[in-house]
CSV table of C-alpha atoms in Angstrom, one decimal:
chain,number,residue,atom,x,y,z
A,197,MET,CA,35.4,35.3,107.1
A,198,ALA,CA,36.0,32.6,109.3
A,199,THR,CA,34.3,32.0,112.5
A,200,ASN,CA,35.9,30.9,115.6
A,201,ASN,CA,35.0,27.9,117.7
A,202,PHE,CA,37.1,27.7,120.0
A,203,LYS,CA,35.9,29.1,123.8
A,204,ALA,CA,37.9,30.2,126.1
A,205,VAL,CA,38.9,28.0,129.3
A,206,THR,CA,39.7,29.7,132.5
A,207,THR,CA,40.7,27.9,135.8
A,208,LEU,CA,38.7,28.6,138.8
A,209,PRO,CA,40.4,28.2,142.3
A,210,PRO,CA,39.8,24.5,144.1
A,211,GLN,CA,36.8,25.7,146.4
A,212,ASN,CA,38.1,23.0,148.9
A,213,THR,CA,40.4,23.5,151.2
A,214,ASN,CA,40.6,19.9,152.2
A,215,PRO,CA,44.3,18.6,151.8
A,216,SER,CA,43.2,15.2,150.2
A,217,SER,CA,41.0,16.9,148.0
A,218,MET,CA,44.0,19.3,147.4
A,219,LYS,CA,45.9,17.0,145.9
A,220,SER,CA,43.1,15.7,143.8
A,221,SER,CA,42.2,19.2,142.0
A,222,LYS,CA,46.1,19.9,141.9
A,223,GLY,CA,45.9,17.4,139.0
A,224,SER,CA,43.1,18.8,137.9
A,225,VAL,CA,44.5,21.9,137.6
A,226,GLU,CA,47.5,20.9,135.8
A,227,ARG,CA,44.9,18.9,133.1
A,228,ASP,CA,43.0,21.9,133.0
A,229,THR,CA,46.4,24.2,132.7
A,230,ALA,CA,47.3,21.7,130.0
A,231,LEU,CA,43.8,21.7,128.2
A,232,ALA,CA,43.7,25.8,128.2
A,233,GLN,CA,47.6,25.6,126.9
A,234,LEU,CA,46.7,23.1,124.0
A,235,ASN,CA,43.8,25.3,123.2
A,236,ASN,CA,46.2,28.4,122.7
A,237,ASN,CA,48.3,26.7,121.0
A,238,LYS,CA,45.0,25.7,118.5
A,239,LYS,CA,44.0,29.4,118.5
A,240,SER,CA,47.6,30.6,117.5
A,241,ALA,CA,48.0,27.5,114.6
A,242,PHE,CA,44.7,28.6,113.4
A,243,VAL,CA,45.1,33.0,113.6
A,244,LYS,CA,48.7,31.8,112.0
A,245,ALA,CA,46.9,29.8,108.9
A,246,TRP,CA,44.8,32.4,108.4
A,247,GLU,CA,46.4,34.9,108.4
A,248,GLU,CA,49.2,33.4,106.0
A,249,SER,CA,46.2,31.9,103.9
A,250,GLU,CA,44.6,36.1,103.4
A,251,LYS,CA,48.1,37.3,103.1
A,252,SER,CA,48.4,34.7,100.0
A,253,LYS,CA,45.1,36.4,98.6
A,254,VAL,CA,46.2,39.9,98.9
A,255,ASP,CA,49.6,39.2,97.6
A,256,ASN,CA,47.8,37.2,94.1
A,257,LYS,CA,45.2,40.1,93.9
A,258,ALA,CA,48.2,41.9,93.7
A,259,GLN,CA,49.9,39.9,91.4
A,260,LYS,CA,47.1,39.5,88.7
A,261,LYS,CA,46.5,43.7,89.3
A,262,LEU,CA,50.2,44.1,88.3
A,263,SER,CA,50.1,41.9,85.2
A,264,LYS,CA,47.2,43.8,84.1
A,265,VAL,CA,49.1,46.9,84.3
A,266,ALA,CA,52.1,44.8,82.7
A,267,ALA,CA,49.8,43.7,80.4
A,268,TRP,CA,48.0,47.2,79.4
A,269,GLU,CA,51.4,49.4,79.9
A,270,ASN,CA,52.6,46.8,76.9
A,271,LYS,CA,49.1,47.5,74.8
A,272,GLN,CA,49.8,51.1,74.8
A,273,LYS,CA,53.6,51.1,74.0
A,274,ALA,CA,52.9,48.3,71.0
A,275,HIS,CA,50.0,51.1,70.1
A,276,LEU,CA,52.5,53.8,69.9
A,277,ASP,CA,55.3,52.1,68.4
A,278,ALA,CA,52.8,51.1,65.6
A,279,LYS,CA,51.7,54.7,65.5
A,280,LEU,CA,55.1,56.1,65.3
A,281,LYS,CA,56.5,53.5,62.2
A,282,LYS,CA,53.1,54.4,60.7
A,283,LEU,CA,54.2,58.2,61.0
A,284,GLU,CA,57.9,57.6,59.8
A,285,VAL,CA,56.9,55.6,56.4
A,286,ARG,CA,54.3,58.6,56.1
A,287,LEU,CA,57.2,61.6,56.3
A,288,GLU,CA,60.1,59.3,54.1
A,289,GLN,CA,57.0,59.1,51.6
A,290,LYS,CA,56.8,63.1,52.0
A,291,LYS,CA,60.6,63.5,51.7
A,292,ALA,CA,60.6,61.2,48.8
A,293,GLU,CA,57.9,63.2,46.8
A,294,TYR,CA,59.6,66.3,48.0
A,295,ALA,CA,62.9,65.6,46.5
A,296,GLU,CA,61.1,64.3,43.6
A,297,LYS,CA,59.8,67.7,43.1
A,298,MET,CA,63.4,69.4,43.9
A,299,LYS,CA,64.6,67.5,41.4
A,300,ASN,CA,62.0,68.3,38.6
A,301,LYS,CA,62.1,72.2,39.6
A,302,GLU,CA,66.5,71.7,39.4
A,303,ALA,CA,65.7,69.8,36.1
A,304,LEU,CA,63.6,72.9,35.2
A,305,VAL,CA,66.1,75.7,36.0
A,306,HIS,CA,68.8,73.4,33.8
A,307,LYS,CA,66.5,74.3,30.7
A,308,GLU,CA,65.4,77.7,31.5
A,309,ALA,CA,69.1,78.2,31.6
A,310,GLU,CA,70.1,76.0,28.6
A,311,GLU,CA,66.9,78.1,26.5
A,312,LYS,CA,68.6,81.3,28.2
A,313,LYS,CA,72.7,80.4,27.0
A,314,ALA,CA,70.9,79.2,23.2
A,315,THR,CA,69.4,82.5,22.9
A,316,VAL,CA,72.8,84.6,24.2
A,317,GLU,CA,74.8,82.5,21.7
A,318,ALA,CA,72.4,83.0,18.9
A,319,LYS,CA,72.0,86.4,19.1
A,320,ARG,CA,75.8,86.9,19.7
A,321,GLY,CA,76.1,85.0,15.8
A,322,GLU,CA,73.4,87.2,14.7
A,323,GLN,CA,74.9,89.7,15.7
A,324,ILE,CA,78.9,88.5,14.6
A,325,LEU,CA,77.3,87.8,11.1
A,326,LYS,CA,75.8,91.2,11.0
A,327,THR,CA,78.9,92.7,12.2
A,328,GLU,CA,80.9,90.5,9.1
A,329,GLU,CA,78.1,91.6,6.4
A,330,MET,CA,78.6,95.4,7.7
A,331,ALA,CA,82.5,95.1,7.3
A,332,ALA,CA,81.7,93.3,3.9
A,333,LYS,CA,80.0,96.1,2.8
A,334,TYR,CA,82.0,98.7,4.5
A,335,ARG,CA,84.8,97.1,2.0
A,336,ALA,CA,83.6,96.9,-0.9
A,337,THR,CA,82.6,100.6,-0.8
A,338,GLY,CA,85.2,101.7,0.7
A,339,GLN,CA,83.8,103.2,3.5
A,340,ASN,CA,84.5,103.9,7.2
A,341,PRO,CA,82.0,102.9,9.6
A,342,LYS,CA,80.3,105.7,11.0
A,343,LYS,CA,81.4,104.6,14.9
A,344,LEU,CA,84.2,102.6,15.7
A,345,LEU,CA,83.6,101.2,18.7
A,346,GLY,CA,86.7,100.4,21.4
A,347,CYS,CA,89.1,102.5,19.1
A,348,VAL,CA,90.0,105.8,19.6
A,349,GLY,CA,91.2,107.8,16.6
């Protein structure tokens, strides 16, 4: 902290009441008043310079802290953005894996459906063949079928 090296100057009333001495003391009083005014101006200028210097220091300190806060904020945002991107990549991978599993299940369902269709078609073919054989047998023997399906007679 700055120390004040200035001393206050006070003017004292003249002690002589002699008129000739009053004239010389009047000039001295004016000179003392001018010196006191000059000292006051010096003090005022010094105080103003000190005030501006302190304000500048405060502003610089605040600006430095604000810069640190902004840098911290940017670092945190970058960290969170990187984390988000990593999570998005992981989610995309899981989505692709899940889509592949669903396609595989779909293919498996299609395969099972084709197998069931083939089984139904095979049984149908067997039954048609069996029916044709029975019809040929009935024709050859001249017998009537024991059971007429769908025919009322």
